[in-house]
Structures are given as structure tokens and as C-alpha cells.
mmCIF file of C-alpha atoms in Angstrom:
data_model
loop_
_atom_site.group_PDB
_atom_site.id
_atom_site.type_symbol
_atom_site.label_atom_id
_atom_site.label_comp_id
_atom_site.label_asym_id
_atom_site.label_seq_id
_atom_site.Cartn_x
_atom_site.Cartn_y
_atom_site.Cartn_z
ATOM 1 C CA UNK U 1 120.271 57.714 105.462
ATOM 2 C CA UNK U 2 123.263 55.436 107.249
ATOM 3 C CA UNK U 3 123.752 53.917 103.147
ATOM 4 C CA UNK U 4 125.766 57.259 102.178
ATOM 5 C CA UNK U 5 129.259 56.972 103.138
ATOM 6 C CA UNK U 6 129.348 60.443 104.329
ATOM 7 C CA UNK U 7 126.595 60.029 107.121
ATOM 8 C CA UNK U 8 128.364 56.916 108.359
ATOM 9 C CA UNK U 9 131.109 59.172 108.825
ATOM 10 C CA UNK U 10 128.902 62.042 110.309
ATOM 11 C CA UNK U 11 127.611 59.698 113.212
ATOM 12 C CA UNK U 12 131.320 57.853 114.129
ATOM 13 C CA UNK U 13 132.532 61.171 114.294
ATOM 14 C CA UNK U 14 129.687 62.770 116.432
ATOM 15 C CA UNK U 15 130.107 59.611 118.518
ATOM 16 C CA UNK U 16 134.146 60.195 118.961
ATOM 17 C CA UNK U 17 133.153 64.323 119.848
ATOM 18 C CA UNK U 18 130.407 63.282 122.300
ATOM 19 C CA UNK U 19 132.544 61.298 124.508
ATOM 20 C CA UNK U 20 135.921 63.388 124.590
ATOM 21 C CA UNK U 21 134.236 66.947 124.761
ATOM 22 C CA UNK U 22 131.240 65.218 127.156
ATOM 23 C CA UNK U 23 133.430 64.292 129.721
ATOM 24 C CA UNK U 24 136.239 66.686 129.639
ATOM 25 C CA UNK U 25 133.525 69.215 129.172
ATOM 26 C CA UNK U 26 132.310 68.499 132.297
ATOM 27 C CA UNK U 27 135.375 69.171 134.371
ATOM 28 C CA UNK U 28 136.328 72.151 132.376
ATOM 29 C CA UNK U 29 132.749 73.686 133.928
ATOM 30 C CA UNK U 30 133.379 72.410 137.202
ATOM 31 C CA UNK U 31 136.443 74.219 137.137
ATOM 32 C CA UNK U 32 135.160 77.068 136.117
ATOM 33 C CA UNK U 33 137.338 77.520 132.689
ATOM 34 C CA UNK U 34 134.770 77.811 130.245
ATOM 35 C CA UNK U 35 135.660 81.244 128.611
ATOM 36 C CA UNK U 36 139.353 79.669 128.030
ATOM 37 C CA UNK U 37 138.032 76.565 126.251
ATOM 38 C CA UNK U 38 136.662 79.329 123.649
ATOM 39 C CA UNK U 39 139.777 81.021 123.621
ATOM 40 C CA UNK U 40 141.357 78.255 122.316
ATOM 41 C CA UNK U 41 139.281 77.656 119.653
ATOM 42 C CA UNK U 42 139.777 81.020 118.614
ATOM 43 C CA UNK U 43 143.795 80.096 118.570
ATOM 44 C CA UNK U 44 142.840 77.140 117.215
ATOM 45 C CA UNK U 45 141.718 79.659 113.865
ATOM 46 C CA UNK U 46 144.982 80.756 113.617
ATOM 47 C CA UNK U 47 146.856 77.869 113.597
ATOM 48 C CA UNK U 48 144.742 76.573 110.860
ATOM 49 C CA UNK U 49 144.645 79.119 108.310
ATOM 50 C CA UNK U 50 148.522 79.330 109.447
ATOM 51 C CA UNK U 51 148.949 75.928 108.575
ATOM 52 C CA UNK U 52 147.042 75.932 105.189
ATOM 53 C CA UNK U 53 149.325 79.338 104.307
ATOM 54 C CA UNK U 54 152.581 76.854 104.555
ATOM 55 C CA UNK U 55 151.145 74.138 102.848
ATOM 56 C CA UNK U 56 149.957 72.057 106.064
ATOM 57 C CA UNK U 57 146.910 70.362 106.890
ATOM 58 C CA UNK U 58 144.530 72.819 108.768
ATOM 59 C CA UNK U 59 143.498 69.697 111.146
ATOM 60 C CA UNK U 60 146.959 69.391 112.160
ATOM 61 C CA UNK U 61 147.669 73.150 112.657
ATOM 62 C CA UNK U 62 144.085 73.530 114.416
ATOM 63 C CA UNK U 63 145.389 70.838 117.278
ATOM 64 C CA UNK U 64 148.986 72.128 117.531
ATOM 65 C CA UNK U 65 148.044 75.666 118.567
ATOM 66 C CA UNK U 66 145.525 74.874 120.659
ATOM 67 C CA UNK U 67 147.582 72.157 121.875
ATOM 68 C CA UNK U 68 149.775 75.500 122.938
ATOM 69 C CA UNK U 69 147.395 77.624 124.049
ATOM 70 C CA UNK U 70 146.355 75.109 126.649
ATOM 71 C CA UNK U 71 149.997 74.827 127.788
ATOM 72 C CA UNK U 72 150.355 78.586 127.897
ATOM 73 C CA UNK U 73 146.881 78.778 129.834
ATOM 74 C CA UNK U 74 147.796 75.809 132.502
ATOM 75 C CA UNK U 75 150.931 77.043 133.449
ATOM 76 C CA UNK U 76 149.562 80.165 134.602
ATOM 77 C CA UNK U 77 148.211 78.313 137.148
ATOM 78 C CA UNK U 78 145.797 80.768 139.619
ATOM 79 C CA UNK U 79 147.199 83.664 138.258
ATOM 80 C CA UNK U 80 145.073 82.880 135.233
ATOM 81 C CA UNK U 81 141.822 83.705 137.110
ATOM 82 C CA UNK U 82 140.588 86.990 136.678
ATOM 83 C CA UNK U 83 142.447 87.390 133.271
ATOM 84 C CA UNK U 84 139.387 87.818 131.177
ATOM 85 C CA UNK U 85 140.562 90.770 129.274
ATOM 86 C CA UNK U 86 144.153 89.411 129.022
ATOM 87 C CA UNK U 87 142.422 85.984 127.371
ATOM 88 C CA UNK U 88 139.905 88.119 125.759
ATOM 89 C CA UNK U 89 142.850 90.356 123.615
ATOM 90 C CA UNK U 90 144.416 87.171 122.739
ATOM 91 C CA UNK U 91 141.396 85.858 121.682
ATOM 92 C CA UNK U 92 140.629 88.887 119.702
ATOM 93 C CA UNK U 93 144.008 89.065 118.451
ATOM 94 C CA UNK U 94 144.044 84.715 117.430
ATOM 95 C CA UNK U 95 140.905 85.823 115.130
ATOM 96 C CA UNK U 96 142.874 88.830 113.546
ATOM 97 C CA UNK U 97 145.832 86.591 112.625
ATOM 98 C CA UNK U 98 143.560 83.849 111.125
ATOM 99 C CA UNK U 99 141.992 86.490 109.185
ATOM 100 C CA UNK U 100 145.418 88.107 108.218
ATOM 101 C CA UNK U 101 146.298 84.417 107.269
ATOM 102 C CA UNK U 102 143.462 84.263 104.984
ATOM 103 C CA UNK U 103 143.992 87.380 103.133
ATOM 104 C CA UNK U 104 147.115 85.920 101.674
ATOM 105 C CA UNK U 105 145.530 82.657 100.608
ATOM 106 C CA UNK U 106 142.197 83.799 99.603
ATOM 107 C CA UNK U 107 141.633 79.925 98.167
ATOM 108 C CA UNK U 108 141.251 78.961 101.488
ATOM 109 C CA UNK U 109 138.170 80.704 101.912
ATOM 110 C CA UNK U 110 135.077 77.871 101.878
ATOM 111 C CA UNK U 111 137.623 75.770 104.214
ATOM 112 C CA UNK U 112 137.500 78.590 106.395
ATOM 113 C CA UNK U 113 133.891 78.943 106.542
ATOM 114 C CA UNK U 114 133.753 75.619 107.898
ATOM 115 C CA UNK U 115 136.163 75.972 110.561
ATOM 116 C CA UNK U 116 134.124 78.638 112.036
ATOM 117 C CA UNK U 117 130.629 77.290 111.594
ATOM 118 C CA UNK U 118 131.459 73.275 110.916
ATOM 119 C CA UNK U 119 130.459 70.930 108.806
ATOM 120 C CA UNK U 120 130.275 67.650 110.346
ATOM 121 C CA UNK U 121 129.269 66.152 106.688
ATOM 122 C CA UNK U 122 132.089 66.834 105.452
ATOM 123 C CA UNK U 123 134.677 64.496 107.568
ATOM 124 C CA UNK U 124 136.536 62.064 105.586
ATOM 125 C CA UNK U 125 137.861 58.543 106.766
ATOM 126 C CA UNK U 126 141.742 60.143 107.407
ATOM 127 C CA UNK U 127 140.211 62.929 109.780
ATOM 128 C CA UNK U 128 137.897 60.447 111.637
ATOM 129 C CA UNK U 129 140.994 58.039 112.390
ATOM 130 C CA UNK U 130 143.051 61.038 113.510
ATOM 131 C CA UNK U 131 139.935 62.527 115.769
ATOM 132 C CA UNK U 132 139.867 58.670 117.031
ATOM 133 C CA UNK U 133 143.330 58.796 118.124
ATOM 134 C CA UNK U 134 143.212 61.882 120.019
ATOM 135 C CA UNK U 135 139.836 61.102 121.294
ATOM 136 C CA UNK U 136 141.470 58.019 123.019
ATOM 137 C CA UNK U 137 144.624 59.583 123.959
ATOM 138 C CA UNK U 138 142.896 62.607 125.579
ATOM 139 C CA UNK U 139 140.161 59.965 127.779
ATOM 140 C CA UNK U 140 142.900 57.711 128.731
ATOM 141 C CA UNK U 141 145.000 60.771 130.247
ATOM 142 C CA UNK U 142 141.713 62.426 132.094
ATOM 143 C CA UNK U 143 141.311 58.921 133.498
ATOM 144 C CA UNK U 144 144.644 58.596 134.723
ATOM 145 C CA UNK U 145 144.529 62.071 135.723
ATOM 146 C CA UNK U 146 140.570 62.010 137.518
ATOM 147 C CA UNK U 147 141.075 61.459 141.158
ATOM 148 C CA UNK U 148 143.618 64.529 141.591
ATOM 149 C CA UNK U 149 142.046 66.440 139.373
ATOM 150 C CA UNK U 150 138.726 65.978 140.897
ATOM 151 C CA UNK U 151 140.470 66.717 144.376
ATOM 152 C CA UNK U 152 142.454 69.770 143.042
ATOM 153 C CA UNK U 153 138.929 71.006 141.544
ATOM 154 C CA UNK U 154 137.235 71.250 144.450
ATOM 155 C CA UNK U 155 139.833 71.722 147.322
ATOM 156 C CA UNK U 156 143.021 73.154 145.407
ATOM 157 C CA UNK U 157 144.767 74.296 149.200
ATOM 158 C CA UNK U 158 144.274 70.906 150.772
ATOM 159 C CA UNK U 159 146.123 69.204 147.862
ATOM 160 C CA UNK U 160 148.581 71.073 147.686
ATOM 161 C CA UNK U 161 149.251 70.731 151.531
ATOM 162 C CA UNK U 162 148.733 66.609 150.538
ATOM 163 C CA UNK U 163 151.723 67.059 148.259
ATOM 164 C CA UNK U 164 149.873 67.419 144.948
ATOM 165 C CA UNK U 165 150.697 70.188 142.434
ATOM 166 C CA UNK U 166 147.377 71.647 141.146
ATOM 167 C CA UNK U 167 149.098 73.585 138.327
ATOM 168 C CA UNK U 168 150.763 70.626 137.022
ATOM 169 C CA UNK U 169 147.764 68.160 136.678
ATOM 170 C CA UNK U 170 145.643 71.545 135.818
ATOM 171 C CA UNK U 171 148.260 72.030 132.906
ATOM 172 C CA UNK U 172 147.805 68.641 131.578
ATOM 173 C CA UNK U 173 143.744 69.435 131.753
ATOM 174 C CA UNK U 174 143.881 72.129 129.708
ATOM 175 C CA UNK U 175 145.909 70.684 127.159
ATOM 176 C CA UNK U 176 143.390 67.446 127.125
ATOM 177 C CA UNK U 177 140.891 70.691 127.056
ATOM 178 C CA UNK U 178 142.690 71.595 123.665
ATOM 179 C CA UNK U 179 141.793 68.311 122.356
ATOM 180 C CA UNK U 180 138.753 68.052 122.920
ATOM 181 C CA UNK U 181 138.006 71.814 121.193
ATOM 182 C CA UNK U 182 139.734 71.078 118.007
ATOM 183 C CA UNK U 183 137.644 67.711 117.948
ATOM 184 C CA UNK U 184 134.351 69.373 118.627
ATOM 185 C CA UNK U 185 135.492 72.709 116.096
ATOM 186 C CA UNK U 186 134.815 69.304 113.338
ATOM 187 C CA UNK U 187 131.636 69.136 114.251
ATOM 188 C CA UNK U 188 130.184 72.523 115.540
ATOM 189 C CA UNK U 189 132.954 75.055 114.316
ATOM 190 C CA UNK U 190 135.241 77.258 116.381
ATOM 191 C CA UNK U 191 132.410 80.179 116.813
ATOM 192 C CA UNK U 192 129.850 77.144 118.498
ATOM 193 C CA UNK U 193 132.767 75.323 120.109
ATOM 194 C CA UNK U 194 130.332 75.939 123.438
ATOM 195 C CA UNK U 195 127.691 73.916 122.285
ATOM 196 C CA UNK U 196 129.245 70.542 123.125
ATOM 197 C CA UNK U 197 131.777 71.720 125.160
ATOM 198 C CA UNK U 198 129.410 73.228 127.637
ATOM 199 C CA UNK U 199 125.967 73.047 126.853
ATOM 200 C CA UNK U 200 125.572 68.825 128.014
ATOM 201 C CA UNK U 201 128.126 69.501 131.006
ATOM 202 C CA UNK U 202 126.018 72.668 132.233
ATOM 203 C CA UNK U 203 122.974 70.945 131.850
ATOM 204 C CA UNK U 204 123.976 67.726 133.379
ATOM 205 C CA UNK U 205 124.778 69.408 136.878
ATOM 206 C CA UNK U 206 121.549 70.702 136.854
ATOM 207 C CA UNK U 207 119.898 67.130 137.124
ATOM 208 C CA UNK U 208 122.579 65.526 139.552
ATOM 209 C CA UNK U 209 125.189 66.328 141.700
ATOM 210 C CA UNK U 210 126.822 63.265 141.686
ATOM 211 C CA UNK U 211 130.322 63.601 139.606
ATOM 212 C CA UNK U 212 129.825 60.081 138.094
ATOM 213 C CA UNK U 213 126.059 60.557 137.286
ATOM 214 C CA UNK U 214 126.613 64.224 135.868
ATOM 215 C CA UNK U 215 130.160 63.033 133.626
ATOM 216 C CA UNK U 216 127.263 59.959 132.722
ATOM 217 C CA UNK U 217 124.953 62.643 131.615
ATOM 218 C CA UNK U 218 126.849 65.023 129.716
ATOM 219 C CA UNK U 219 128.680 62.580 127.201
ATOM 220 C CA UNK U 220 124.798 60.815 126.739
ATOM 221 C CA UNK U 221 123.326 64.473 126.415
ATOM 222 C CA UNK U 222 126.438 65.567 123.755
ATOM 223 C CA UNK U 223 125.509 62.287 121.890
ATOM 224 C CA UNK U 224 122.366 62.785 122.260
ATOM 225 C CA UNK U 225 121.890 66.010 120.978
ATOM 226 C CA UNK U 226 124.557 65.492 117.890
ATOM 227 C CA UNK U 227 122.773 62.725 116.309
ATOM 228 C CA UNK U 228 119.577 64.027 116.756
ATOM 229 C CA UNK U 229 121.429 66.713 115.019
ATOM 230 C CA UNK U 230 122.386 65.026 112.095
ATOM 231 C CA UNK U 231 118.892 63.752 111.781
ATOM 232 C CA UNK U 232 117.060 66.667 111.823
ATOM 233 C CA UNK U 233 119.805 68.189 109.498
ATOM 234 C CA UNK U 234 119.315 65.229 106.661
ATOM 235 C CA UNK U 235 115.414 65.664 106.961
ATOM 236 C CA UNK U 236 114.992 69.170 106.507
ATOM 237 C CA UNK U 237 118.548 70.183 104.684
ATOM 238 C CA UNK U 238 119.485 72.866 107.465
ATOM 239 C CA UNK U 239 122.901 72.902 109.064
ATOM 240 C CA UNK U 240 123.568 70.240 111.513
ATOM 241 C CA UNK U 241 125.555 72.903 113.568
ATOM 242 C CA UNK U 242 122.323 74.772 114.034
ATOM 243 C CA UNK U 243 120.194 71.645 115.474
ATOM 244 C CA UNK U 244 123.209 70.544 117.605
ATOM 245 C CA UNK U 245 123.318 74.046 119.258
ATOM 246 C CA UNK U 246 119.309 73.880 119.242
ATOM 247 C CA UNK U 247 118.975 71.187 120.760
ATOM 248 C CA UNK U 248 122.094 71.920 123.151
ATOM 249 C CA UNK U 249 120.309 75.466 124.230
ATOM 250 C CA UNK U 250 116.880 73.844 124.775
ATOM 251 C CA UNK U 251 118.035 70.959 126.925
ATOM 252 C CA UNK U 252 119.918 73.383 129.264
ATOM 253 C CA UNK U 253 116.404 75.441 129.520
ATOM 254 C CA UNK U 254 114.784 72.441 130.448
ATOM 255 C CA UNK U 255 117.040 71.082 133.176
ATOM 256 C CA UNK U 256 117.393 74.923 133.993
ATOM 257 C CA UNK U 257 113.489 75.239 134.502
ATOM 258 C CA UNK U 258 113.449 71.500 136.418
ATOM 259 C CA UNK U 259 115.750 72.420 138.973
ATOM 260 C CA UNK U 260 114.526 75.708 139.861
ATOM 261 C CA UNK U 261 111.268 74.512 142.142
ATOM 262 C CA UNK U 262 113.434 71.674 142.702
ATOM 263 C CA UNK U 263 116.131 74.118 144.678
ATOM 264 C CA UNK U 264 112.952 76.221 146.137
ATOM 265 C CA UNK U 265 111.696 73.089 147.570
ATOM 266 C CA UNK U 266 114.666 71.843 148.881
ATOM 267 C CA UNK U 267 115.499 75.370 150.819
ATOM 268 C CA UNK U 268 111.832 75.109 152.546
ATOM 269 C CA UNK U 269 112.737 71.866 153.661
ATOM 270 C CA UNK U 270 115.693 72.976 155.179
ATOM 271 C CA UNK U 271 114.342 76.381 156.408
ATOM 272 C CA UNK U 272 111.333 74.013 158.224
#
């Protein structure tokens, strides 16, 4: 399997994906900003087909307007909770445009099918280097960024009253958030961009509360569940997109179903 050039390719690039969308994945569910990580990806659409229509490389237009749309979403700041519908239209609309896009370059078509659904086989040694470059970019920013955003996370009030500015460094997130979607749209596709974006984070913080431990958890789980992926896909010739998002789905039911008389036993204890 690892002689084909393609597969090496396949597993660097699951390996890259893993790490960036483990760990940011992680604090995009902690903060609760799941549904806009999708959004993007949905932008994301646009801006590739968009880019392909002028003669651009889709990669690069995928990043860009996402790259946007996570600058747009961070710098409305609180106001941005409770703006489901408002993210949901421009969601809707991101989709429309890519589609509009596509109706004047109809040759764009199979390229298109792969941005929504992925096809991880298909990444060449150019788009692995440029994924690699982001990747690093976007882990050595959350690192530098980790302590306040940790702190503006989970008591936003107190740092601001400490002097921090919790729409600043939450601006920056969601841009890192950007880059980590149109990495993991390589692997998964925009329409499964939840599978490793979520999936390994939401299951991690079902087997440990500790930050560390959980971050730990979700990037081995996203790994974990991608090569796997690519396994199962080479051995029985069915998407890898599917497997990933199997596997993703059915590790969350499991640390789901562990925690549950796990909690139950805990609030006896407690009740005692």
C-alpha cells in the first residue's frame, strides 16, 4: 500500500489535517463555534469555484475566503452569538455563489465534486507542502495565542477586566479556525468539514476534562480515525471520506455511551 506515491501522500497529508484541525478543533468546541467553522467551509466553496472562474488555483481561493470569513466572524465579537440565521443565509447564500460560479465554467465540475465530498487520494506533492505551511503557521499562532485564549474561553468578563481583549485574540482564532477548515475540506470535503473538525474534539471531552489531556486526545483520535480511514478505503475501494466520518461518528457514540454511567455515578456520589 505505502509503495504508491499517492498513498504516501494520502497519510502525510492526513497526518498534517489531524494535528491542525485536532487541536484547533478542540477550542473551536470549547468555545462553542462549531456551526461557524461549517460556515466557512461553505465560503470556502465560493472562493474556490471563484478562483477556478479567473484562472486561480481553487486551493488558494478556498483559504483566502475562508481566511475572510473568519475575520468577518471574529470581529463580531459577542454580537456574533445568537446569529444562527444571519450565518445560516450566508451560508446558504456562499453555496449559491459557488454554484453560480460553476455554471459558467461547467469544466470545473469533477473538481467540484471533490471539494464538497474530498478526495484525500488525490493530493499532489505542491498541495501537501502548501497544507504543511499553513498547518505550521496556524499551530505556532494557537500556541502563542493558548493561555489567553484558554482564559478568554472560559471567563471572557474577568479578562477583559485583566486588560485582555477577547475579540481580538478570538479574531485571530477564527481565522487559525479558517485554516484549519480549508486543510481538513482536502481530506473530508466542505459538506463533512465536521468530521475532523468536531467529531475527535467532541469526543475527547467526553473521556477527560483536562484541557491538555482532551487537546492530547483529539489530534490522536483525528489521526487515528483518518488513517484507519485510508486503510479501510484501499481494502475495500469505498471513499475514504466515508470511513473517516464512520469512524469519527462511532468513536463519539462510544465515549458518548462511556461517560453516561460515568456522570450517573459521579452525581450519586455527590448526592450521598
Amino acid at each position: 500500500m505505502l509503495q504508491y506515491d499517492f498513498m504516501q501522500n494520502a497519510f502525510a497529508a492526513t497526518f498534517i489535517v489531524a494535528c491542525v484541525a485536532g487541536t484547533i478543533g478542540y477550542f473551536m468546541v470549547l468555545r462553542g463555534q462549531t456551526f461557524a467553522g461549517h460556515a466557512m467551509s461553505h465560503v470556502g466553496f465560493a472562493g474556490a469555484t471563484g478562483a477556478v472562474l479567473v484562472g486561480l488555483s481553487p486551493l488558494l481561493g478556498l483559504t483566502l475566503f475562508t481566511m475572510a470569513a473568519g475575520l468577518g466572524i471574529g470581529l463580531l465579537g459577542e454580537r456574533a452569538q445568537g446569529r444562527d440565521v444571519a450565518i445560516g443565509i450566508v451560508l446558504s447564500l456562499s453555496l449559491g455563489l459557488g454554484l453560480l460560479f460553476l455554471h459558467f465554467y461547467t469544466a470545473f465540475a469533477g473538481q467540484a465534486t471533490t471539494l464538497l465530498f474530498g478526495n484525500i487520494l488525490g493530493v499532489g506533492r505542491p498541495t501537501l507542502w502548501f497544507m504543511l505551511a499553513i498547518g505550521l503557521v496556524a499551530l505556532l499562532v494557537l500556541g502563542a495565542i493558548a493561555r489567553p485564549l484558554i482564559f478568554c474561553s472560559l471567563q471572557p468578563e474577568l479578562a477583559e477586566a485583566k486588560g485582555m481583549s477577547p475579540r481580538a485574540i478570538g479574531t485571530v482564532f477564527m481565522v487559525l479556525v479558517s485554516l484549519a477548515v480549508a486543510e481538513s475540506v482536502q481530506v473530508v470535503g466542505i459538506l463533512l468539514v465536521f468530521t475532523l473538525m468536531v467529531a475527535p474534539a467532541a469526543t475527547a471531552m467526553h473521556l477527560s476534562s483536562r484541557i491538555t489531556t482532551a487537546v492530547a486526545l483529539s489530534v490522536l483520535l483525528a489521526l487515528g480515525e483518518a488513517w484507519l480511514g485510508l486503510v479501510l478505503a484501499y481494502q475495500t475501494d469505498w471513499p475514504a471520506s466515508f470511513w473517516i466520518t464512520f469512524l469519527g461518528a462511532s468513536a463519539y457514540l462510544v465515549a458518548w455511551g462511556l461517560s453516561r454511567p460515568l456522570s450517573f455515578y459521579k452525581s450519586k456520589v455527590t448526592a450521598n
